[in-house]
Amino acid sequence: MARIHVQGTEVDITSYPGETMLDALKRTGNAIRVGCRRGGCAICKVEVVEGTYEYTRPIADKVLTEEEIAKGTCLTCRAIPTSDMVVSLAGHHERVNTLMTFFQQHAQNKAV
Ligand code: FES
């Protein structure tokens, strides 16, 4: 399990083992734009400010530019956290369900 902190918010998400960043973010009330869910369109991209992740399934070769890769952009539909992370939604996505986030965080705090 890894913690994903959404930069600029007080939101910390605990991801489940093997869970993609996309699923963890959506499960906790973040509206992440989604396209192919197969690493082929880059609609789901976010910027990783801190932390590491891995792609356990392939992504398209040319879907991210070298500049995006250099600044830490990743495809959330395929990325699985391998450490605690800080991510920036960078204006691409929005937090829309704060009530869901509240209940998710409450449930996580009880589980600890
Ligand atoms: S949804 Fe298409 S690359 Fe993630």
mmCIF file of N, CA and C and ligand atoms in Angstrom:
data_model
loop_
_atom_site.group_PDB
_atom_site.id
_atom_site.type_symbol
_atom_site.label_atom_id
_atom_site.label_comp_id
_atom_site.label_asym_id
_atom_site.label_seq_id
_atom_site.Cartn_x
_atom_site.Cartn_y
_atom_site.Cartn_z
ATOM 1 N N MET A 1 0.843 -1.177 0.000
ATOM 2 C CA MET A 1 0.000 0.000 0.000
ATOM 3 C C MET A 1 0.882 1.231 0.000
ATOM 4 N N ALA A 2 0.384 2.268 -0.634
ATOM 5 C CA ALA A 2 1.117 3.527 -0.706
ATOM 6 C C ALA A 2 0.136 4.663 -0.474
ATOM 7 N N ARG A 3 0.669 5.743 0.033
ATOM 8 C CA ARG A 3 -0.140 6.944 0.212
ATOM 9 C C ARG A 3 0.059 7.842 -0.994
ATOM 10 N N ILE A 4 -1.032 8.367 -1.513
ATOM 11 C CA ILE A 4 -0.977 9.330 -2.617
ATOM 12 C C ILE A 4 -1.537 10.637 -2.088
ATOM 13 N N HIS A 5 -0.686 11.647 -2.052
ATOM 14 C CA HIS A 5 -1.134 12.965 -1.621
ATOM 15 C C HIS A 5 -1.403 13.809 -2.859
ATOM 16 N N VAL A 6 -2.563 14.430 -2.897
ATOM 17 C CA VAL A 6 -2.902 15.317 -4.012
ATOM 18 C C VAL A 6 -2.419 16.719 -3.644
ATOM 19 N N GLN A 7 -1.435 17.201 -4.374
ATOM 20 C CA GLN A 7 -0.810 18.486 -4.080
ATOM 21 C C GLN A 7 -1.844 19.610 -4.076
ATOM 22 N N GLY A 8 -1.712 20.488 -3.092
ATOM 23 C CA GLY A 8 -2.615 21.627 -3.015
ATOM 24 C C GLY A 8 -3.917 21.312 -2.296
ATOM 25 N N THR A 9 -4.030 20.099 -1.771
ATOM 26 C CA THR A 9 -5.219 19.711 -1.016
ATOM 27 C C THR A 9 -4.754 19.077 0.297
ATOM 28 N N GLU A 10 -5.705 18.700 1.100
ATOM 29 C CA GLU A 10 -5.375 17.959 2.319
ATOM 30 C C GLU A 10 -5.691 16.478 2.126
ATOM 31 N N VAL A 11 -5.785 16.057 0.894
ATOM 32 C CA VAL A 11 -6.214 14.699 0.582
ATOM 33 C C VAL A 11 -5.028 13.745 0.535
ATOM 34 N N ASP A 12 -5.099 12.702 1.338
ATOM 35 C CA ASP A 12 -4.161 11.579 1.296
ATOM 36 C C ASP A 12 -4.970 10.330 1.003
ATOM 37 N N ILE A 13 -4.572 9.608 -0.003
ATOM 38 C CA ILE A 13 -5.279 8.401 -0.425
ATOM 39 C C ILE A 13 -4.382 7.209 -0.161
ATOM 40 N N THR A 14 -4.938 6.162 0.379
ATOM 41 C CA THR A 14 -4.183 4.928 0.514
ATOM 42 C C THR A 14 -4.575 4.018 -0.642
ATOM 43 N N SER A 15 -3.589 3.664 -1.458
ATOM 44 C CA SER A 15 -3.884 2.766 -2.579
ATOM 45 C C SER A 15 -3.744 1.325 -2.108
ATOM 46 N N TYR A 16 -4.509 0.461 -2.711
ATOM 47 C CA TYR A 16 -4.436 -0.960 -2.408
ATOM 48 C C TYR A 16 -3.297 -1.592 -3.205
ATOM 49 N N PRO A 17 -2.739 -2.687 -2.722
ATOM 50 C CA PRO A 17 -1.673 -3.345 -3.492
ATOM 51 C C PRO A 17 -2.144 -3.676 -4.912
ATOM 52 N N GLY A 18 -1.370 -3.277 -5.885
ATOM 53 C CA GLY A 18 -1.680 -3.557 -7.274
ATOM 54 C C GLY A 18 -2.718 -2.634 -7.897
ATOM 55 N N GLU A 19 -3.233 -1.711 -7.111
ATOM 56 C CA GLU A 19 -4.256 -0.794 -7.629
ATOM 57 C C GLU A 19 -3.598 0.324 -8.432
ATOM 58 N N THR A 20 -4.190 0.669 -9.563
ATOM 59 C CA THR A 20 -3.633 1.774 -10.347
ATOM 60 C C THR A 20 -3.933 3.103 -9.647
ATOM 61 N N MET A 21 -3.120 4.085 -9.996
ATOM 62 C CA MET A 21 -3.366 5.426 -9.466
ATOM 63 C C MET A 21 -4.740 5.916 -9.877
ATOM 64 N N LEU A 22 -5.152 5.611 -11.087
ATOM 65 C CA LEU A 22 -6.465 6.036 -11.565
ATOM 66 C C LEU A 22 -7.570 5.490 -10.675
ATOM 67 N N ASP A 23 -7.528 4.201 -10.402
ATOM 68 C CA ASP A 23 -8.580 3.611 -9.581
ATOM 69 C C ASP A 23 -8.574 4.184 -8.161
ATOM 70 N N ALA A 24 -7.384 4.401 -7.604
ATOM 71 C CA ALA A 24 -7.306 4.970 -6.256
ATOM 72 C C ALA A 24 -7.843 6.399 -6.238
ATOM 73 N N LEU A 25 -7.484 7.189 -7.233
ATOM 74 C CA LEU A 25 -7.945 8.580 -7.283
ATOM 75 C C LEU A 25 -9.455 8.641 -7.486
ATOM 76 N N LYS A 26 -9.974 7.821 -8.364
ATOM 77 C CA LYS A 26 -11.417 7.840 -8.627
ATOM 78 C C LYS A 26 -12.206 7.318 -7.420
ATOM 79 N N ARG A 27 -11.677 6.301 -6.784
ATOM 80 C CA ARG A 27 -12.358 5.706 -5.625
ATOM 81 C C ARG A 27 -12.551 6.731 -4.510
ATOM 82 N N THR A 28 -11.701 7.748 -4.480
ATOM 83 C CA THR A 28 -11.748 8.716 -3.397
ATOM 84 C C THR A 28 -12.283 10.067 -3.854
ATOM 85 N N GLY A 29 -13.024 10.086 -4.938
ATOM 86 C CA GLY A 29 -13.774 11.279 -5.287
ATOM 87 C C GLY A 29 -13.101 12.233 -6.239
ATOM 88 N N ASN A 30 -12.005 11.844 -6.859
ATOM 89 C CA ASN A 30 -11.336 12.704 -7.830
ATOM 90 C C ASN A 30 -11.854 12.370 -9.225
ATOM 91 N N ALA A 31 -12.245 13.408 -9.937
ATOM 92 C CA ALA A 31 -12.754 13.207 -11.293
ATOM 93 C C ALA A 31 -11.577 13.251 -12.253
ATOM 94 N N ILE A 32 -11.073 12.104 -12.574
ATOM 95 C CA ILE A 32 -9.954 12.000 -13.508
ATOM 96 C C ILE A 32 -10.528 11.684 -14.885
ATOM 97 N N ARG A 33 -10.121 12.459 -15.861
ATOM 98 C CA ARG A 33 -10.585 12.178 -17.229
ATOM 99 C C ARG A 33 -9.984 10.858 -17.695
ATOM 100 N N VAL A 34 -10.799 10.062 -18.329
ATOM 101 C CA VAL A 34 -10.358 8.740 -18.741
ATOM 102 C C VAL A 34 -10.723 8.511 -20.201
ATOM 103 N N GLY A 35 -9.807 7.909 -20.904
ATOM 104 C CA GLY A 35 -10.057 7.547 -22.290
ATOM 105 C C GLY A 35 -9.969 6.048 -22.452
ATOM 106 N N CYS A 36 -8.869 5.596 -22.998
ATOM 107 C CA CYS A 36 -8.729 4.192 -23.399
ATOM 108 C C CYS A 36 -8.551 3.224 -22.227
ATOM 109 N N ARG A 37 -8.016 3.702 -21.099
ATOM 110 C CA ARG A 37 -7.669 2.852 -19.944
ATOM 111 C C ARG A 37 -6.625 1.796 -20.310
ATOM 112 N N ARG A 38 -5.887 2.014 -21.358
ATOM 113 C CA ARG A 38 -4.900 1.027 -21.810
ATOM 114 C C ARG A 38 -3.537 1.647 -22.087
ATOM 115 N N GLY A 39 -3.301 2.868 -21.597
ATOM 116 C CA GLY A 39 -2.004 3.487 -21.821
ATOM 117 C C GLY A 39 -1.782 3.960 -23.233
ATOM 118 N N GLY A 40 -2.851 4.299 -23.928
ATOM 119 C CA GLY A 40 -2.703 4.653 -25.328
ATOM 120 C C GLY A 40 -3.114 6.058 -25.723
ATOM 121 N N CYS A 41 -3.745 6.826 -24.820
ATOM 122 C CA CYS A 41 -4.262 8.133 -25.244
ATOM 123 C C CYS A 41 -3.743 9.301 -24.412
ATOM 124 N N ALA A 42 -3.278 9.063 -23.214
ATOM 125 C CA ALA A 42 -2.712 10.079 -22.310
ATOM 126 C C ALA A 42 -3.749 11.028 -21.730
ATOM 127 N N ILE A 43 -5.013 10.738 -21.868
ATOM 128 C CA ILE A 43 -6.022 11.616 -21.269
ATOM 129 C C ILE A 43 -5.942 11.586 -19.740
ATOM 130 N N CYS A 44 -5.509 10.474 -19.193
ATOM 131 C CA CYS A 44 -5.501 10.291 -17.737
ATOM 132 C C CYS A 44 -4.218 10.773 -17.068
ATOM 133 N N LYS A 45 -3.382 11.488 -17.773
ATOM 134 C CA LYS A 45 -2.069 11.825 -17.230
ATOM 135 C C LYS A 45 -2.145 12.806 -16.069
ATOM 136 N N VAL A 46 -1.217 12.630 -15.123
ATOM 137 C CA VAL A 46 -1.006 13.561 -14.020
ATOM 138 C C VAL A 46 0.499 13.724 -13.848
ATOM 139 N N GLU A 47 0.879 14.739 -13.084
ATOM 140 C CA GLU A 47 2.291 14.957 -12.808
ATOM 141 C C GLU A 47 2.637 14.390 -11.439
ATOM 142 N N VAL A 48 3.682 13.582 -11.396
ATOM 143 C CA VAL A 48 4.176 13.030 -10.144
ATOM 144 C C VAL A 48 5.240 13.986 -9.618
ATOM 145 N N VAL A 49 4.959 14.593 -8.484
ATOM 146 C CA VAL A 49 5.871 15.557 -7.874
ATOM 147 C C VAL A 49 6.920 14.830 -7.048
ATOM 148 N N GLU A 50 6.501 13.813 -6.327
ATOM 149 C CA GLU A 50 7.409 12.985 -5.520
ATOM 150 C C GLU A 50 6.928 11.546 -5.581
ATOM 151 N N GLY A 51 7.863 10.628 -5.427
ATOM 152 C CA GLY A 51 7.497 9.229 -5.339
ATOM 153 C C GLY A 51 7.753 8.479 -6.634
ATOM 154 N N THR A 52 7.527 7.176 -6.536
ATOM 155 C CA THR A 52 7.813 6.311 -7.677
ATOM 156 C C THR A 52 6.604 5.442 -7.994
ATOM 157 N N TYR A 53 6.592 4.956 -9.220
ATOM 158 C CA TYR A 53 5.518 4.094 -9.692
ATOM 159 C C TYR A 53 6.094 3.167 -10.743
ATOM 160 N N GLU A 54 5.320 2.170 -11.102
ATOM 161 C CA GLU A 54 5.750 1.293 -12.189
ATOM 162 C C GLU A 54 4.560 1.005 -13.091
ATOM 163 N N TYR A 55 4.890 0.695 -14.326
ATOM 164 C CA TYR A 55 3.881 0.224 -15.259
ATOM 165 C C TYR A 55 4.039 -1.291 -15.336
ATOM 166 N N THR A 56 3.063 -2.012 -14.843
ATOM 167 C CA THR A 56 3.151 -3.466 -14.899
ATOM 168 C C THR A 56 2.532 -4.001 -16.185
ATOM 169 N N ARG A 57 1.876 -3.115 -16.919
ATOM 170 C CA ARG A 57 1.325 -3.452 -18.226
ATOM 171 C C ARG A 57 1.820 -2.388 -19.200
ATOM 172 N N PRO A 58 1.921 -2.719 -20.471
ATOM 173 C CA PRO A 58 2.542 -1.794 -21.422
ATOM 174 C C PRO A 58 1.746 -0.509 -21.652
ATOM 175 N N ILE A 59 2.476 0.553 -22.018
ATOM 176 C CA ILE A 59 1.857 1.787 -22.492
ATOM 177 C C ILE A 59 2.390 2.037 -23.900
ATOM 178 N N ALA A 60 1.681 2.858 -24.653
ATOM 179 C CA ALA A 60 2.119 3.171 -26.012
ATOM 180 C C ALA A 60 3.437 3.947 -25.971
ATOM 181 N N ASP A 61 4.306 3.669 -26.926
ATOM 182 C CA ASP A 61 5.639 4.273 -26.966
ATOM 183 C C ASP A 61 5.614 5.783 -27.065
ATOM 184 N N LYS A 62 4.761 6.333 -27.863
ATOM 185 C CA LYS A 62 4.812 7.764 -28.185
ATOM 186 C C LYS A 62 3.718 8.574 -27.498
ATOM 187 N N VAL A 63 3.063 8.007 -26.512
ATOM 188 C CA VAL A 63 1.919 8.690 -25.930
ATOM 189 C C VAL A 63 2.326 9.876 -25.045
ATOM 190 N N LEU A 64 3.494 9.826 -24.439
ATOM 191 C CA LEU A 64 4.029 10.950 -23.659
ATOM 192 C C LEU A 64 5.255 11.495 -24.370
ATOM 193 N N THR A 65 5.398 12.818 -24.367
ATOM 194 C CA THR A 65 6.588 13.420 -24.964
ATOM 195 C C THR A 65 7.771 13.244 -24.014
ATOM 196 N N GLU A 66 8.963 13.429 -24.542
ATOM 197 C CA GLU A 66 10.153 13.356 -23.684
ATOM 198 C C GLU A 66 10.088 14.421 -22.602
ATOM 199 N N GLU A 67 9.578 15.589 -22.942
ATOM 200 C CA GLU A 67 9.439 16.674 -21.964
ATOM 201 C C GLU A 67 8.488 16.272 -20.841
ATOM 202 N N GLU A 68 7.371 15.638 -21.181
ATOM 203 C CA GLU A 68 6.421 15.209 -20.159
ATOM 204 C C GLU A 68 7.043 14.150 -19.250
ATOM 205 N N ILE A 69 7.738 13.223 -19.843
ATOM 206 C CA ILE A 69 8.376 12.174 -19.043
ATOM 207 C C ILE A 69 9.404 12.790 -18.106
ATOM 208 N N ALA A 70 10.178 13.763 -18.620
ATOM 209 C CA ALA A 70 11.216 14.405 -17.813
ATOM 210 C C ALA A 70 10.629 15.148 -16.622
ATOM 211 N N LYS A 71 9.448 15.713 -16.783
ATOM 212 C CA LYS A 71 8.867 16.462 -15.653
ATOM 213 C C LYS A 71 7.973 15.593 -14.772
ATOM 214 N N GLY A 72 7.901 14.292 -15.052
ATOM 215 C CA GLY A 72 7.234 13.371 -14.140
ATOM 216 C C GLY A 72 5.801 13.037 -14.494
ATOM 217 N N THR A 73 5.407 13.299 -15.700
ATOM 218 C CA THR A 73 4.033 12.968 -16.105
ATOM 219 C C THR A 73 3.879 11.456 -16.214
ATOM 220 N N CYS A 74 2.795 10.945 -15.686
ATOM 221 C CA CYS A 74 2.552 9.505 -15.818
ATOM 222 C C CYS A 74 1.107 9.246 -16.198
ATOM 223 N N LEU A 75 0.869 8.067 -16.674
ATOM 224 C CA LEU A 75 -0.476 7.649 -17.076
ATOM 225 C C LEU A 75 -1.106 6.898 -15.911
ATOM 226 N N THR A 76 -2.102 7.517 -15.295
ATOM 227 C CA THR A 76 -2.667 6.931 -14.081
ATOM 228 C C THR A 76 -3.378 5.605 -14.325
ATOM 229 N N CYS A 77 -3.842 5.376 -15.541
ATOM 230 C CA CYS A 77 -4.572 4.131 -15.805
ATOM 231 C C CYS A 77 -3.665 2.914 -15.770
ATOM 232 N N ARG A 78 -2.361 3.119 -15.894
ATOM 233 C CA ARG A 78 -1.405 2.011 -15.886
ATOM 234 C C ARG A 78 -0.417 2.082 -14.721
ATOM 235 N N ALA A 79 -0.276 3.252 -14.111
ATOM 236 C CA ALA A 79 0.756 3.442 -13.075
ATOM 237 C C ALA A 79 0.295 2.877 -11.738
ATOM 238 N N ILE A 80 1.162 2.073 -11.150
ATOM 239 C CA ILE A 80 0.916 1.520 -9.824
ATOM 240 C C ILE A 80 1.979 2.083 -8.890
ATOM 241 N N PRO A 81 1.564 2.757 -7.804
ATOM 242 C CA PRO A 81 2.549 3.354 -6.902
ATOM 243 C C PRO A 81 3.483 2.303 -6.307
ATOM 244 N N THR A 82 4.774 2.650 -6.226
ATOM 245 C CA THR A 82 5.743 1.779 -5.559
ATOM 246 C C THR A 82 6.338 2.473 -4.343
ATOM 247 N N SER A 83 5.856 3.671 -4.047
ATOM 248 C CA SER A 83 6.242 4.384 -2.836
ATOM 249 C C SER A 83 5.129 5.378 -2.542
ATOM 250 N N ASP A 84 5.233 6.039 -1.397
ATOM 251 C CA ASP A 84 4.312 7.146 -1.151
ATOM 252 C C ASP A 84 4.563 8.210 -2.205
ATOM 253 N N MET A 85 3.504 8.913 -2.584
ATOM 254 C CA MET A 85 3.618 9.844 -3.709
ATOM 255 C C MET A 85 2.939 11.170 -3.412
ATOM 256 N N VAL A 86 3.386 12.192 -4.127
ATOM 257 C CA VAL A 86 2.673 13.464 -4.210
ATOM 258 C C VAL A 86 2.392 13.672 -5.689
ATOM 259 N N VAL A 87 1.134 13.934 -6.032
ATOM 260 C CA VAL A 87 0.779 14.147 -7.436
ATOM 261 C C VAL A 87 0.101 15.502 -7.588
ATOM 262 N N SER A 88 0.283 16.073 -8.760
ATOM 263 C CA SER A 88 -0.401 17.306 -9.113
ATOM 264 C C SER A 88 -1.410 16.983 -10.195
ATOM 265 N N LEU A 89 -2.639 17.360 -9.959
ATOM 266 C CA LEU A 89 -3.646 17.144 -10.986
ATOM 267 C C LEU A 89 -3.529 18.203 -12.068
ATOM 268 N N ALA A 90 -2.761 19.255 -11.818
ATOM 269 C CA ALA A 90 -2.298 20.217 -12.815
ATOM 270 C C ALA A 90 -3.397 20.781 -13.692
ATOM 271 N N GLY A 91 -4.571 20.951 -13.120
ATOM 272 C CA GLY A 91 -5.650 21.563 -13.875
ATOM 273 C C GLY A 91 -6.292 20.655 -14.906
ATOM 274 N N HIS A 92 -5.789 19.423 -15.040
ATOM 275 C CA HIS A 92 -6.377 18.500 -16.001
ATOM 276 C C HIS A 92 -7.632 17.829 -15.442
ATOM 277 N N HIS A 93 -7.698 17.773 -14.145
ATOM 278 C CA HIS A 93 -8.766 17.011 -13.509
ATOM 279 C C HIS A 93 -9.294 17.831 -12.334
ATOM 280 N N GLU A 94 -10.392 17.420 -11.790
ATOM 281 C CA GLU A 94 -10.985 18.169 -10.688
ATOM 282 C C GLU A 94 -11.391 17.220 -9.574
ATOM 283 N N ARG A 95 -11.414 17.788 -8.380
ATOM 284 C CA ARG A 95 -11.994 17.056 -7.279
ATOM 285 C C ARG A 95 -13.468 17.422 -7.258
ATOM 286 N N VAL A 96 -14.346 16.466 -7.381
ATOM 287 C CA VAL A 96 -15.764 16.790 -7.486
ATOM 288 C C VAL A 96 -16.606 16.235 -6.351
ATOM 289 N N ASN A 97 -16.135 15.255 -5.671
ATOM 290 C CA ASN A 97 -16.982 14.641 -4.669
ATOM 291 C C ASN A 97 -16.286 14.681 -3.315
ATOM 292 N N THR A 98 -16.380 15.828 -2.665
ATOM 293 C CA THR A 98 -15.700 15.982 -1.386
ATOM 294 C C THR A 98 -16.324 15.109 -0.317
ATOM 295 N N LEU A 99 -17.615 14.818 -0.419
ATOM 296 C CA LEU A 99 -18.261 13.954 0.567
ATOM 297 C C LEU A 99 -17.685 12.539 0.477
ATOM 298 N N MET A 100 -17.506 12.057 -0.753
ATOM 299 C CA MET A 100 -16.913 10.734 -0.923
ATOM 300 C C MET A 100 -15.491 10.712 -0.350
ATOM 301 N N THR A 101 -14.753 11.779 -0.577
ATOM 302 C CA THR A 101 -13.397 11.870 -0.044
ATOM 303 C C THR A 101 -13.415 11.822 1.478
ATOM 304 N N PHE A 102 -14.356 12.558 2.084
ATOM 305 C CA PHE A 102 -14.462 12.572 3.543
ATOM 306 C C PHE A 102 -14.705 11.163 4.078
ATOM 307 N N PHE A 103 -15.668 10.450 3.506
ATOM 308 C CA PHE A 103 -15.984 9.111 3.997
ATOM 309 C C PHE A 103 -14.825 8.145 3.758
ATOM 310 N N GLN A 104 -14.156 8.282 2.619
ATOM 311 C CA GLN A 104 -13.021 7.412 2.323
ATOM 312 C C GLN A 104 -11.906 7.627 3.338
ATOM 313 N N GLN A 105 -11.603 8.885 3.615
ATOM 314 C CA GLN A 105 -10.535 9.165 4.573
ATOM 315 C C GLN A 105 -10.928 8.707 5.965
ATOM 316 N N HIS A 106 -12.184 8.868 6.340
ATOM 317 C CA HIS A 106 -12.658 8.422 7.648
ATOM 318 C C HIS A 106 -12.488 6.899 7.756
ATOM 319 N N ALA A 107 -12.855 6.189 6.714
ATOM 320 C CA ALA A 107 -12.721 4.726 6.701
ATOM 321 C C ALA A 107 -11.256 4.321 6.799
ATOM 322 N N GLN A 108 -10.368 5.032 6.101
ATOM 323 C CA GLN A 108 -8.946 4.707 6.144
ATOM 324 C C GLN A 108 -8.376 4.951 7.525
ATOM 325 N N ASN A 109 -8.795 6.039 8.180
ATOM 326 C CA ASN A 109 -8.285 6.341 9.509
ATOM 327 C C ASN A 109 -8.731 5.287 10.515
ATOM 328 N N LYS A 110 -9.934 4.736 10.341
ATOM 329 C CA LYS A 110 -10.417 3.686 11.253
ATOM 330 C C LYS A 110 -9.646 2.389 11.040
ATOM 331 N N ALA A 111 -9.203 2.147 9.794
ATOM 332 C CA ALA A 111 -8.505 0.903 9.486
ATOM 333 C C ALA A 111 -7.090 0.898 10.035
ATOM 334 N N VAL A 112 -6.506 2.073 10.292
ATOM 335 C CA VAL A 112 -5.116 2.157 10.752
ATOM 336 C C VAL A 112 -5.017 1.845 12.214
HETATM 337 S S1 FES B 1 -6.925 6.480 -20.245
HETATM 338 FE FE1 FES B 1 -5.805 6.399 -22.111
HETATM 339 S S2 FES B 1 -3.749 6.400 -21.415
HETATM 340 FE FE2 FES B 1 -4.879 6.342 -19.588
#
